Short mmCIF file of C-alpha atoms in Angstrom, two decimals:
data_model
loop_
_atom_site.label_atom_id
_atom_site.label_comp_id
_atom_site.label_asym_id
_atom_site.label_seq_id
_atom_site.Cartn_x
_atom_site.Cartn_y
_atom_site.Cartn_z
CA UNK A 17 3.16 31.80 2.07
CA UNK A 18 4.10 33.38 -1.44
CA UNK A 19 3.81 30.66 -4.31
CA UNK A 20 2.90 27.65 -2.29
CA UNK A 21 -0.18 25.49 -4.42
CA UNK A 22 -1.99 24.41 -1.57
CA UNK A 23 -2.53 27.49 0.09
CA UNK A 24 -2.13 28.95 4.00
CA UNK A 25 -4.58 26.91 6.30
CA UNK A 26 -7.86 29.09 7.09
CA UNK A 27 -8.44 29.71 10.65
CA UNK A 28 -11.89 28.16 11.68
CA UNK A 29 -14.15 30.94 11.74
CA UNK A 30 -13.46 32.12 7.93
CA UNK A 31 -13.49 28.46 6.46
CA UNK A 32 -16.10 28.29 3.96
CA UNK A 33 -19.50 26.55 4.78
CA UNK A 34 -20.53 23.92 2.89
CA UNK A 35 -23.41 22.15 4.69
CA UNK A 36 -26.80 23.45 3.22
CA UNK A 37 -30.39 22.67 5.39
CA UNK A 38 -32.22 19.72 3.53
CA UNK A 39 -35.31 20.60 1.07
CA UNK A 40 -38.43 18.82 0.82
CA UNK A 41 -37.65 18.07 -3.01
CA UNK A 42 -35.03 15.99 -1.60
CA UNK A 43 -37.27 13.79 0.74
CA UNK A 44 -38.45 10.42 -0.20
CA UNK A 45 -40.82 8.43 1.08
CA UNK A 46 -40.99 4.45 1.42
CA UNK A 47 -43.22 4.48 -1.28
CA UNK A 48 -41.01 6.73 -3.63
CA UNK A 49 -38.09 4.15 -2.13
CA UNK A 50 -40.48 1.54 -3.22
CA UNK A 51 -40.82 2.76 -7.13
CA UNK A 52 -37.35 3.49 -6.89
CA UNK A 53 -36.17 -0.07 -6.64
CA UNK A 54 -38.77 -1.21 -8.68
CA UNK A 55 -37.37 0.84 -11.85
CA UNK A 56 -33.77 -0.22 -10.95
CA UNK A 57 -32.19 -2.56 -13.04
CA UNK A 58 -29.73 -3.95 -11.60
CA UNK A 59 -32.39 -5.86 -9.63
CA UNK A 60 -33.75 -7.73 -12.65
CA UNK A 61 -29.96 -8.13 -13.79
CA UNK A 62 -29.00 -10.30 -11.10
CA UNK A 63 -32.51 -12.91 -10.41
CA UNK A 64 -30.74 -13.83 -14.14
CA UNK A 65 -27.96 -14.97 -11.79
CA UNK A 66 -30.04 -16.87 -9.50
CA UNK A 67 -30.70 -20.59 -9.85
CA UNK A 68 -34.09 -21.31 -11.56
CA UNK A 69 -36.59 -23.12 -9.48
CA UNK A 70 -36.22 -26.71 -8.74
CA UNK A 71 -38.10 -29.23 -11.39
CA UNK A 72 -38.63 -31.58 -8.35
CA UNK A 73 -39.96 -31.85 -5.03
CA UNK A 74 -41.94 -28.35 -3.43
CA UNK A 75 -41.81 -25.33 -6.50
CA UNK A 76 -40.63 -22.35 -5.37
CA UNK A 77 -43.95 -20.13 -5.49
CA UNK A 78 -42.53 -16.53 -6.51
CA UNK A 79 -39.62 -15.78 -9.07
CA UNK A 80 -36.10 -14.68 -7.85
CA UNK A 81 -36.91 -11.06 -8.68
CA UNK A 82 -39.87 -10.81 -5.76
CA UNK A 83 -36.94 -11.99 -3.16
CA UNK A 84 -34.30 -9.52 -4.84
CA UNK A 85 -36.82 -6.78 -4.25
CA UNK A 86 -37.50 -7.88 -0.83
CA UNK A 87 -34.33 -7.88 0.42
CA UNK A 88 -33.41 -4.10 -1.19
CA UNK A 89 -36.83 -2.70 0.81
CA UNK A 90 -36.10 -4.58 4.11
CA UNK A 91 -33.54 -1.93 5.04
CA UNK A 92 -36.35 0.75 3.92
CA UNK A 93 -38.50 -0.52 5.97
CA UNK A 94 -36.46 -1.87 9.11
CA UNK A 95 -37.09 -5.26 9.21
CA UNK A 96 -38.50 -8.25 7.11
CA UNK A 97 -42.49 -8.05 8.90
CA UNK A 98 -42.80 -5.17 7.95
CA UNK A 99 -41.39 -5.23 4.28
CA UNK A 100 -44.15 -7.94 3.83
CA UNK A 101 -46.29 -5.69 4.95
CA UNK A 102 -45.51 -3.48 2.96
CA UNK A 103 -46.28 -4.98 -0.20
CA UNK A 104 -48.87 -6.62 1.08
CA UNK A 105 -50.80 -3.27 0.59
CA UNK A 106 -52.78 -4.33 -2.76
CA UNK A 107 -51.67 -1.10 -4.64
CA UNK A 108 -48.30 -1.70 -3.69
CA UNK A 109 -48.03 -5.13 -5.17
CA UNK A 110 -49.87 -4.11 -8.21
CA UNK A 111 -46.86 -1.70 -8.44
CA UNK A 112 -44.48 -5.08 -8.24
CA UNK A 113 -46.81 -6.63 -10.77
CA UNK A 114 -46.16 -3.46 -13.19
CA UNK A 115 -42.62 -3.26 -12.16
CA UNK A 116 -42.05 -7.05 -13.21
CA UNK A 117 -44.15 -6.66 -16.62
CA UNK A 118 -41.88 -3.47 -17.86
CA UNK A 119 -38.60 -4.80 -17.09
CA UNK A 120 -39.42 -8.65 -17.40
CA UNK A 121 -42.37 -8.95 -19.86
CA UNK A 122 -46.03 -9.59 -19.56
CA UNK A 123 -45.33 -13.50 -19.43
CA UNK A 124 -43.40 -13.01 -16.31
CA UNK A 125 -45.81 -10.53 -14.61
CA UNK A 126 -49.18 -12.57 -15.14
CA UNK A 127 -46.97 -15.39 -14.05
CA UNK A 128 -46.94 -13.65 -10.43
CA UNK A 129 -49.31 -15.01 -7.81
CA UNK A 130 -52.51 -12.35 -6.79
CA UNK A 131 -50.87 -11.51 -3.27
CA UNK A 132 -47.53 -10.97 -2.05
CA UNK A 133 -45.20 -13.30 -0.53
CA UNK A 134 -45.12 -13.67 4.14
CA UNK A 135 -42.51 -13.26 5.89
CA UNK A 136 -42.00 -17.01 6.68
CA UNK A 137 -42.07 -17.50 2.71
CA UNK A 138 -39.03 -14.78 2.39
CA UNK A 139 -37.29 -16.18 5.45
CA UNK A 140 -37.43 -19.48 3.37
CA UNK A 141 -36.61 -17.78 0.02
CA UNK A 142 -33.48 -16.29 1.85
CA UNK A 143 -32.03 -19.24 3.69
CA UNK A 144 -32.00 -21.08 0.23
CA UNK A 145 -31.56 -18.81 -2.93
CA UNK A 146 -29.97 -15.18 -1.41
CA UNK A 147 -27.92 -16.16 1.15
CA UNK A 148 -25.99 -19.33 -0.45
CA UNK A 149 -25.46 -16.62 -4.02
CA UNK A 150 -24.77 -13.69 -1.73
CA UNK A 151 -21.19 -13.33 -3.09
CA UNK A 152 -21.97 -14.09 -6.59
CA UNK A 153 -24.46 -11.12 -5.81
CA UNK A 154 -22.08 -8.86 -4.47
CA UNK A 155 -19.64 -9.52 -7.27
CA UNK A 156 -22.41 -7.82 -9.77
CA UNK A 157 -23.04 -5.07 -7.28
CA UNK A 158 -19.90 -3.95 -7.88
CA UNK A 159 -19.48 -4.41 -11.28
CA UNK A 160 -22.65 -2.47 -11.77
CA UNK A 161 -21.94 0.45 -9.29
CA UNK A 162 -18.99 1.52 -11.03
CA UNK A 163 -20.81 1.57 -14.40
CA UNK A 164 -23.35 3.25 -12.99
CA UNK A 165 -20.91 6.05 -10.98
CA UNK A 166 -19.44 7.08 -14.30
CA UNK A 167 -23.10 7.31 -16.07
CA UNK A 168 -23.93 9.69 -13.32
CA UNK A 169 -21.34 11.63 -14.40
CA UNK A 170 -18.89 10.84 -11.77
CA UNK A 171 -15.31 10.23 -12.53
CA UNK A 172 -15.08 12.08 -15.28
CA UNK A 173 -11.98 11.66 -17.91
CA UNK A 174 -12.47 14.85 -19.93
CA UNK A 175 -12.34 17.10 -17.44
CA UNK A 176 -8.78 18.57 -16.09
CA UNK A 177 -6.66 16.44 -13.25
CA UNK A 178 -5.59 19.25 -10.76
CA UNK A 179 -3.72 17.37 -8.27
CA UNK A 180 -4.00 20.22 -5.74
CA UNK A 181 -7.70 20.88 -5.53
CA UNK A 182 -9.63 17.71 -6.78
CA UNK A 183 -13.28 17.93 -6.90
CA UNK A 184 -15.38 15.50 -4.70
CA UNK A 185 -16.99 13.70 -8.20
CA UNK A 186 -13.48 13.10 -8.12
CA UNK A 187 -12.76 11.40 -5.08
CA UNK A 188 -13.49 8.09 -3.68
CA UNK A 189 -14.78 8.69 0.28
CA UNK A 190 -14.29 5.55 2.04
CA UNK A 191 -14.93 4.34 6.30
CA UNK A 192 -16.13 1.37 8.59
CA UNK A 193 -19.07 1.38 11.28
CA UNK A 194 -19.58 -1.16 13.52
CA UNK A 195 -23.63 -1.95 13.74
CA UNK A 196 -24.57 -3.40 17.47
CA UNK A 197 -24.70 -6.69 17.11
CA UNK A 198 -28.32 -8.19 16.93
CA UNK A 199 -28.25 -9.46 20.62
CA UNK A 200 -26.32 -8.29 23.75
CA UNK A 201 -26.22 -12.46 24.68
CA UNK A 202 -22.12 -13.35 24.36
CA UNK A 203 -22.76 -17.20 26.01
CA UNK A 204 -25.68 -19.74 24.74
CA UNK A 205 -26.55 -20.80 28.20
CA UNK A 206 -26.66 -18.44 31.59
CA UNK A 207 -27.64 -19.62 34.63
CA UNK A 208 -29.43 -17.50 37.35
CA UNK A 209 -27.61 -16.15 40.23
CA UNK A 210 -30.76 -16.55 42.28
CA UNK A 211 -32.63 -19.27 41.28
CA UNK A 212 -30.16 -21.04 39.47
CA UNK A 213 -32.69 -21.57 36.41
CA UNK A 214 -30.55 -22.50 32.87
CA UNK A 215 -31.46 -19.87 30.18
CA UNK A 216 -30.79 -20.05 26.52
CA UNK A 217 -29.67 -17.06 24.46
CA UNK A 218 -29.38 -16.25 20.87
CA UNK A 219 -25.90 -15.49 20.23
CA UNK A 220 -24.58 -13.47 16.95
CA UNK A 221 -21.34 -15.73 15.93
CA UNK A 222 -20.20 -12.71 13.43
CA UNK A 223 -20.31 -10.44 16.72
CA UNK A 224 -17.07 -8.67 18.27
CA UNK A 225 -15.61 -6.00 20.02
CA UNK A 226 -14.15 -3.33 18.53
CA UNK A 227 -13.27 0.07 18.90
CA UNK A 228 -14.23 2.94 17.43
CA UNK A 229 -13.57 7.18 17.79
CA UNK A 230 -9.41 6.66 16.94
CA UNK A 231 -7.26 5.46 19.08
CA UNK A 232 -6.98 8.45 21.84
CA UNK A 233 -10.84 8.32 22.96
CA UNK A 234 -11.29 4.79 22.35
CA UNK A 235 -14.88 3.44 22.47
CA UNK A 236 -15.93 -0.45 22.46
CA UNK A 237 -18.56 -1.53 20.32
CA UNK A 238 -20.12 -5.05 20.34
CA UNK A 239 -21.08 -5.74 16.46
CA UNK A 240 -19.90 -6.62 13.22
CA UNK A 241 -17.68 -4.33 11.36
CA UNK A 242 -18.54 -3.05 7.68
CA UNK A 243 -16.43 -0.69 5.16
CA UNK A 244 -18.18 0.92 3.01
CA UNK A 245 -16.83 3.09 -0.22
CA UNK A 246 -18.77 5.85 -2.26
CA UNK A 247 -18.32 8.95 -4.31
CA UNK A 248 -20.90 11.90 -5.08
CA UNK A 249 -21.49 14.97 -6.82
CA UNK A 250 -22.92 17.65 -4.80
CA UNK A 251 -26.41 17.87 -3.55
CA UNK A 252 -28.63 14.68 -2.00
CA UNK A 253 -28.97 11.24 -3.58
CA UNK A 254 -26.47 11.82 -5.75
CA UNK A 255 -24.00 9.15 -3.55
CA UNK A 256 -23.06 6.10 -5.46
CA UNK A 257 -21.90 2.90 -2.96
CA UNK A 258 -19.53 1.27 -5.03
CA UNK A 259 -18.60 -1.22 -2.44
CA UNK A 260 -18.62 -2.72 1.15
CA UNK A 261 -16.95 -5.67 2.83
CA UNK A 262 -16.77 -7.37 6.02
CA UNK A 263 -13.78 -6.30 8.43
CA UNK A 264 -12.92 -9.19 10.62
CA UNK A 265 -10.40 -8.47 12.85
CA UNK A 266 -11.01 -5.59 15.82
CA UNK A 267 -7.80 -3.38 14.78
CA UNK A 268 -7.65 -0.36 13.34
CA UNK A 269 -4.87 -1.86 10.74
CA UNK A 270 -6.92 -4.57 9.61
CA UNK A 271 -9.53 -2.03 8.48
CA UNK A 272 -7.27 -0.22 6.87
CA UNK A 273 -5.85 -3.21 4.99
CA UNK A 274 -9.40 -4.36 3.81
CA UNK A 275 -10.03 -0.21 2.73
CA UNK A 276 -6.67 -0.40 0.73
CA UNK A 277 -8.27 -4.16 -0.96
CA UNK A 278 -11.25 -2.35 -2.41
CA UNK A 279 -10.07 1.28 -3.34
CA UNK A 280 -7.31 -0.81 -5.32
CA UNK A 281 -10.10 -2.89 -7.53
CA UNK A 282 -11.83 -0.25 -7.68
CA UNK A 283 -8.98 2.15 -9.65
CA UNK A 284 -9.08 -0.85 -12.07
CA UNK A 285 -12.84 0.09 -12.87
CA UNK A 286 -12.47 3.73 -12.21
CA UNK A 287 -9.61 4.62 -13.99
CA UNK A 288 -10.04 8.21 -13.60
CA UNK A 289 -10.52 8.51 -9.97
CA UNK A 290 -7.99 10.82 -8.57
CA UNK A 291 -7.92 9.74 -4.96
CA UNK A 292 -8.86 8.37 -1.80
CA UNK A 293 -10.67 10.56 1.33
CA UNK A 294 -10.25 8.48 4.45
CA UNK A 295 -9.81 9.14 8.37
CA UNK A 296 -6.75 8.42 10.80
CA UNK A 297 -6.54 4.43 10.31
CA UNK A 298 -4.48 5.16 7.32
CA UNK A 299 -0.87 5.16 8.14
CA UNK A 300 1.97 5.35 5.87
CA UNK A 301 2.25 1.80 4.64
CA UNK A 302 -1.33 2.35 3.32
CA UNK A 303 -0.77 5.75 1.90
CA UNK A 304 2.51 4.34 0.59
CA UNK A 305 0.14 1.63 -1.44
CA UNK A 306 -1.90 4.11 -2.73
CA UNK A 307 0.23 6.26 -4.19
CA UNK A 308 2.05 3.81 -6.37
CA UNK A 309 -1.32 3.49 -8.19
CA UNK A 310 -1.22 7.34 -9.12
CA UNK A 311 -4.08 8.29 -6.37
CA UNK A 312 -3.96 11.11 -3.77
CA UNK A 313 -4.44 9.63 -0.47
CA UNK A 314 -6.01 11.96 2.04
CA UNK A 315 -6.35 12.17 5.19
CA UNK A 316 -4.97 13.59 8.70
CA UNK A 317 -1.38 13.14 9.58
CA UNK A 318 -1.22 10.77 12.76
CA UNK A 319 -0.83 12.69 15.80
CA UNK A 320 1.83 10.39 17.41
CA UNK A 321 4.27 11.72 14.85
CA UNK A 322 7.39 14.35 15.52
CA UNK A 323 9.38 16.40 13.83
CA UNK A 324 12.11 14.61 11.87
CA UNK A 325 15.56 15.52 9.88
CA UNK A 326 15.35 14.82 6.63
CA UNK A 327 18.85 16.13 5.17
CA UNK A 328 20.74 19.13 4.61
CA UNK A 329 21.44 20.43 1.23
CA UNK A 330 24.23 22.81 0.66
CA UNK A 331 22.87 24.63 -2.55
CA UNK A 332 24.84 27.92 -1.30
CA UNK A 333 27.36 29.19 0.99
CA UNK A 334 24.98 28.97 4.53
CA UNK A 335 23.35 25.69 3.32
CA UNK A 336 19.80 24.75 4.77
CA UNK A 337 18.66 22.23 7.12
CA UNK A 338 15.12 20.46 6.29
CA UNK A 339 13.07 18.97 8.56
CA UNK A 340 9.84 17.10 8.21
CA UNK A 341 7.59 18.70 9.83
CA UNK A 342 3.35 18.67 9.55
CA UNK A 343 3.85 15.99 6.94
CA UNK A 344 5.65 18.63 4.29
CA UNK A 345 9.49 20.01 4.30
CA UNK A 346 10.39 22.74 6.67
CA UNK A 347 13.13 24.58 6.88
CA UNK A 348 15.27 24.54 10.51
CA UNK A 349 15.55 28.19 11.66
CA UNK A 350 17.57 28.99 14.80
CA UNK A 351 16.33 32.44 16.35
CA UNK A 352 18.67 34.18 18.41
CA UNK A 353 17.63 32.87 21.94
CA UNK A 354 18.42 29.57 20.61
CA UNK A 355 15.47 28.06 20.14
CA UNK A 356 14.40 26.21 16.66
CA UNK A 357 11.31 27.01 14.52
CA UNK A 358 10.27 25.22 11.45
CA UNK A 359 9.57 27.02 8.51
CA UNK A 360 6.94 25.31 5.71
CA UNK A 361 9.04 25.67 2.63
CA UNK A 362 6.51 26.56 -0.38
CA UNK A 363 6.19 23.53 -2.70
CA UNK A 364 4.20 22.59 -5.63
CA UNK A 365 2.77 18.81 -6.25
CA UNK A 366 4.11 17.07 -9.11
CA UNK A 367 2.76 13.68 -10.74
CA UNK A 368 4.88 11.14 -12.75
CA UNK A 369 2.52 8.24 -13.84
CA UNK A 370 4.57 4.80 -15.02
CA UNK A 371 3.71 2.18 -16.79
CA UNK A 372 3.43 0.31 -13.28
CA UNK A 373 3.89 2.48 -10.59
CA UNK A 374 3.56 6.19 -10.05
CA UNK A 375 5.93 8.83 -8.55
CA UNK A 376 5.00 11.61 -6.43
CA UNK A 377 7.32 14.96 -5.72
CA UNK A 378 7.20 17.77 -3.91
CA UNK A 379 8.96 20.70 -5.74
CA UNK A 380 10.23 23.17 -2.98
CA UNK A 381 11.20 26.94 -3.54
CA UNK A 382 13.78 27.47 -0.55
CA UNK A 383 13.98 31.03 0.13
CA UNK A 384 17.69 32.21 0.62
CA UNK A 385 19.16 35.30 0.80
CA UNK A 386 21.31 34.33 -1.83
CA UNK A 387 18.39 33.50 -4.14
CA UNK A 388 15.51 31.21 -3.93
CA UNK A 389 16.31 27.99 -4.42
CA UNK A 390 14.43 25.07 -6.55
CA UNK A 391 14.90 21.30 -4.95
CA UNK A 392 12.51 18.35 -5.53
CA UNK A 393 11.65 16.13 -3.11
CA UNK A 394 10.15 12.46 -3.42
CA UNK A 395 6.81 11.98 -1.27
CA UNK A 396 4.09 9.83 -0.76
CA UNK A 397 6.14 6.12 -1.65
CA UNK A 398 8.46 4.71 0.57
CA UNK A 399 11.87 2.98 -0.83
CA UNK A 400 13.37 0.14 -0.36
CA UNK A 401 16.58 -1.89 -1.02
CA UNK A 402 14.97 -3.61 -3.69
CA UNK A 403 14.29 -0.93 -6.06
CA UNK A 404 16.46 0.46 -8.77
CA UNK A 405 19.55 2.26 -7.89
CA UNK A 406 18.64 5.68 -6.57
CA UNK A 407 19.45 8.89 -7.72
CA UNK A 408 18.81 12.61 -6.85
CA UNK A 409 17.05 14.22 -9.74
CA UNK A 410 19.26 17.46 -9.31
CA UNK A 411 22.31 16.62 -8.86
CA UNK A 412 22.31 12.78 -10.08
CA UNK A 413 24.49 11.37 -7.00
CA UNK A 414 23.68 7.94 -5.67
CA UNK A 415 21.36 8.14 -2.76
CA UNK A 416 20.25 5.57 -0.46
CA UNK A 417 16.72 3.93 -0.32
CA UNK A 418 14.07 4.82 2.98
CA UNK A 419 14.43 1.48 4.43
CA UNK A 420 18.33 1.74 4.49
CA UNK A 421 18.69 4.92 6.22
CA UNK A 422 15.47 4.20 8.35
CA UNK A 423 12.75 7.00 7.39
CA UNK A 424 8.94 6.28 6.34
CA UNK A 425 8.83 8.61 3.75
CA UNK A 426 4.99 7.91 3.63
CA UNK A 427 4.30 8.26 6.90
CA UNK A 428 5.84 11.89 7.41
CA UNK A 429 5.23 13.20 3.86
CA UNK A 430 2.00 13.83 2.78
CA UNK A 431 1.02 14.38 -0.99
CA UNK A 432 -1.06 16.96 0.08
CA UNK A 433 0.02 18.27 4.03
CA UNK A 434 -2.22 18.71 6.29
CA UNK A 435 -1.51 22.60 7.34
CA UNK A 436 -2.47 23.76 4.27
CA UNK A 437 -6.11 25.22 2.56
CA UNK A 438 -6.20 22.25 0.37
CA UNK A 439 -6.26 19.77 2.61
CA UNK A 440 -8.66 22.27 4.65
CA UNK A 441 -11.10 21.87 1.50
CA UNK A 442 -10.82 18.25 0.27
CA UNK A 443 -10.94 16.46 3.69
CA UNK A 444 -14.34 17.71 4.61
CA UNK A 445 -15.31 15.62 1.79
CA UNK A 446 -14.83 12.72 4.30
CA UNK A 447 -18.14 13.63 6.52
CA UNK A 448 -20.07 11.80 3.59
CA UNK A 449 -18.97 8.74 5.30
CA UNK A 450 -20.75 9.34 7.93
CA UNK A 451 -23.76 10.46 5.45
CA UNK A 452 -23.33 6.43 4.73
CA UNK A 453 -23.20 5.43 8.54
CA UNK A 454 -26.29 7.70 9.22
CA UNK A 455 -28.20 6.18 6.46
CA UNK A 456 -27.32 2.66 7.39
CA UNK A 457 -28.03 3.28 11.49
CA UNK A 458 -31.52 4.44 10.43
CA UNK A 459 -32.13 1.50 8.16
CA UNK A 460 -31.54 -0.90 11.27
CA UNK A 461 -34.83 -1.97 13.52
CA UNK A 462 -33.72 -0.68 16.58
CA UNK A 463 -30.14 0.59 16.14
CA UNK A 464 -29.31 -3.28 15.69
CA UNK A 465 -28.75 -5.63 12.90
CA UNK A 466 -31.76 -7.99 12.05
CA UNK A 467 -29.59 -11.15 11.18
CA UNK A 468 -27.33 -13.53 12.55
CA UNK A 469 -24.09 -14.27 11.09
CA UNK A 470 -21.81 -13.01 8.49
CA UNK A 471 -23.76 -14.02 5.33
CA UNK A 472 -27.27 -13.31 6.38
CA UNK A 473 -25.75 -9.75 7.28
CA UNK A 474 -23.81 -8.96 3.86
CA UNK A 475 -27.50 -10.60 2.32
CA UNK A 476 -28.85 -7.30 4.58
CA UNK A 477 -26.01 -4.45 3.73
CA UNK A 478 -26.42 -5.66 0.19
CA UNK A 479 -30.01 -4.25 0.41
CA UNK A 480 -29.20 -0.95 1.85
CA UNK A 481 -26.62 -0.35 -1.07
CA UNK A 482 -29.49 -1.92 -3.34
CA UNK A 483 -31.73 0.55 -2.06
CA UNK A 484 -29.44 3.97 -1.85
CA UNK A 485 -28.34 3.31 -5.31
CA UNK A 486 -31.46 2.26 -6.75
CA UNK A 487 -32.87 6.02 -5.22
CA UNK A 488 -29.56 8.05 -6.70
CA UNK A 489 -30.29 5.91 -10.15
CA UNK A 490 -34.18 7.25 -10.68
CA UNK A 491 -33.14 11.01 -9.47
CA UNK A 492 -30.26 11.18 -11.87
CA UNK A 493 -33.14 9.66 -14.50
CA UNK A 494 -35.60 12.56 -13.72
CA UNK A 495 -32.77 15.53 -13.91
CA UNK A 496 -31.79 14.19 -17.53
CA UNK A 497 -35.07 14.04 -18.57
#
């Protein structure tokens, strides 16, 4: 397809390979996790946040900062037993001890007890410091990732913006998993069929059903829902979480809704982040979002969709007939057996930032026997009544908006279609969600969540960012040194 940006797709076999078998450099062990979260400092940043210990009544017995670093290696080590026994190791909590003295001060190391806290004494420390400041804590989490993404060198602003092949620093990789819930119990009391004996049960009140694997090969899940957002460089550890957040309802359009919540405060923070990698809950009206704030969102077109008229332009004496088609323009061919084909029409990506809303086009090159022809195309933001009076950019005549003639432009034009080699080489980009999933179902004792309830479990996904940022903090350290 002569001078089309984004390139003929690839067929499978001659797609490049990205995927590269993991080194031992790039293992870590709980007690390299360990150091890791000791050295990071957004640990000691928020106990500042944390109320100090009461003047009255029982003292609390170990800082904030002990509790902090408890809850970041409870996901490295599964569960809260064994995190205390982890540090109850004595050369382990002499690490704390040293941890506490370079980052705190001497005053607030010898002011450490000899041995580490149990795990009734964290359950405690939980319940009534973490979990009652667990959105206070979250609030710094974020504030902090996003510093820390563009120290790492991610999200650049002095490097080139090509719309058509963005690099993955680039990119903001974004998805939901849905954890099994910590118990299978959905009713507090059962009663035996046989003997007719009453039984309590533990039940999660966060748990739900939802479903998972798109909407054609639906799969229930019993668990709580949680999105989480992150960008990388290439090679391991370099991943930066630079948020997460509950998803309460079971739909896949609530998830989307709470995905297009957090990639839009985070292109406050990250002003040079080009775009947004995300899977088939994104429909048009969330696409359509993202584009007004100048970011490429990417993803595959919904298979549901059909080929649909778009107009037909009379530029020459034969005129052509476009069609949307694969979420680009194609041109309507009729062969001689009277059957239609659609023809991708070659088109480059323009960008058109405003001072509150962008505008993305796709500039076509129609070939015609008569001469190519140039036409420019609006994609990406769906228009309504409401906006200012329309006009084509060619020819200036009035035009009607999306709503009034009844197309979603941003659900059948993509900013950057699907059938194409770009798309075939960003969208990959997307399996690091599932880098994020992995990471997080391996954190869990037992494939399940360890808490009960909304809060405790954001106190528990705040510890696996905690901890996977804390790691991609001290390797990016060690390379610049």
């Amino acid at each position: 397809m002569p001078d089309d940006i984004f390139g003929a797709p690839l067929p499978e076999g001659s797609r490049p390979k990205r995927k590269r078998q993991l080194a031992d450099r790039d293992q870590r062990t709980p007690a390299d996790r360990l150091r890791d979260c000791l050295d990071y400092p957004l640990l000691y940043e928020m106990a500042e946040l944390l109320p100090p210990p009461n003047t009255v009544g029982c003292p609390r017995e170990y800082p904030a900062i002990v509790y902090l670093i408890m809850a970041a290696l409870t996901p490295v080590a599964g569960s809260k037993r064994s995190t205390a026994g982890l540090l109850a190791a004595p050369q382990d909590w002499r690490r704390v001890r040293a941890g506490t003295r370079r980052h705190l001060g001497r005053r607030a190391a010898a002011a450490l007890p000899l041995t580490a806290p149990s795990r009734g004494q964290y359950q405690d420390a939980m319940n009534s410091l973490l979990v009652p400041c667990v959105d206070l804590l979250e609030e710094e989490f974020r504030r902090y990732a996003t510093q820390q993404a563009l120290r790492q060198g991610l999200f650049p602003g002095d490097i080139a913006k090509v719309w058509s092949r963005p690099e993955r620093r680039q990119l903001i990789v974004g998805d939901a998993t849905v954890p099994k819930a910590p118990s299978k119990a959905r009713r507090e009391m059962t009663a035996d069929p046989v003997t007719g004996e009453i039984r309590n049960h533990r039940v999660d009140p966060a748990a739900r059903t939802y479903y998972e694997n798109g909407e054609k090969a639906k799969k229930k899940v019993r668990g709580t829902k949680w999105f989480f957002a992150s960008g990388r460089d290439d090679g391991y550890w370099s991943r930066v979480i630079l948020s997460f957040s509950h998803v309460a309802g079971g739909e896949y359009e609530d998830e989307a809704a709470v995905a297009v919540r957090q990639f839009t405060a985070l292109k406050s923070a990250l002003p040079h982040c080009m775009g947004i990698v995300y899977d088939g809950a994104f429909r048009g009206v969330h696409r359509d979002a993202l584009a007004r704030l100048g970011l490429l969102a990417v993803n595959k077109q919904h298979g549901s969709l059909t080929p649909v008229f778009y107009e037909k332009i009379k530029t020459c004496r034969s005129g052509h007939e476009l069609w949307c088609n694969d979420g680009r323009i194609a041109e309507s061919i009729r062969l001689d057996d009277g059957t239609r084909v659609f023809e991708p029409v070659p088109i480059k990506l323009e960008h058109r930032a405003g001072s509150t809303k962008s505008r993305w086009y796709h500039r076509l090159r129609i070939p015609c026997r008569h001469g190519a022809h140039d036409y420019r195309v609006p994609v990406g933001i769906t228009t309504t009544a409401e906006h200012r009076t329309l006009r084509c950019v060619d020819s200036g005549r009035p035009l009607k908006s999306d709503s009034e003639r009844g197309f979603h432009r941003a659900e059948h034009l993509q900013q950057i279609p699907q059938d194409t080699l770009a798309h075939q080489l960003v969208y990959p980009y997307r399996a690091d969600s599932e880098s994020v999933h992995s990471q997080f179902d391996l954190s869990l004792w037992n494939r399940r969540l360890i808490a009960y309830g909304v809060e405790r479990q954001k106190l528990f996904v705040l510890g696996f960012a905690l901890s996977q940022n804390a790691t991609s903090h001290q390797l990016h350290l060690s390379k610049a040194a």
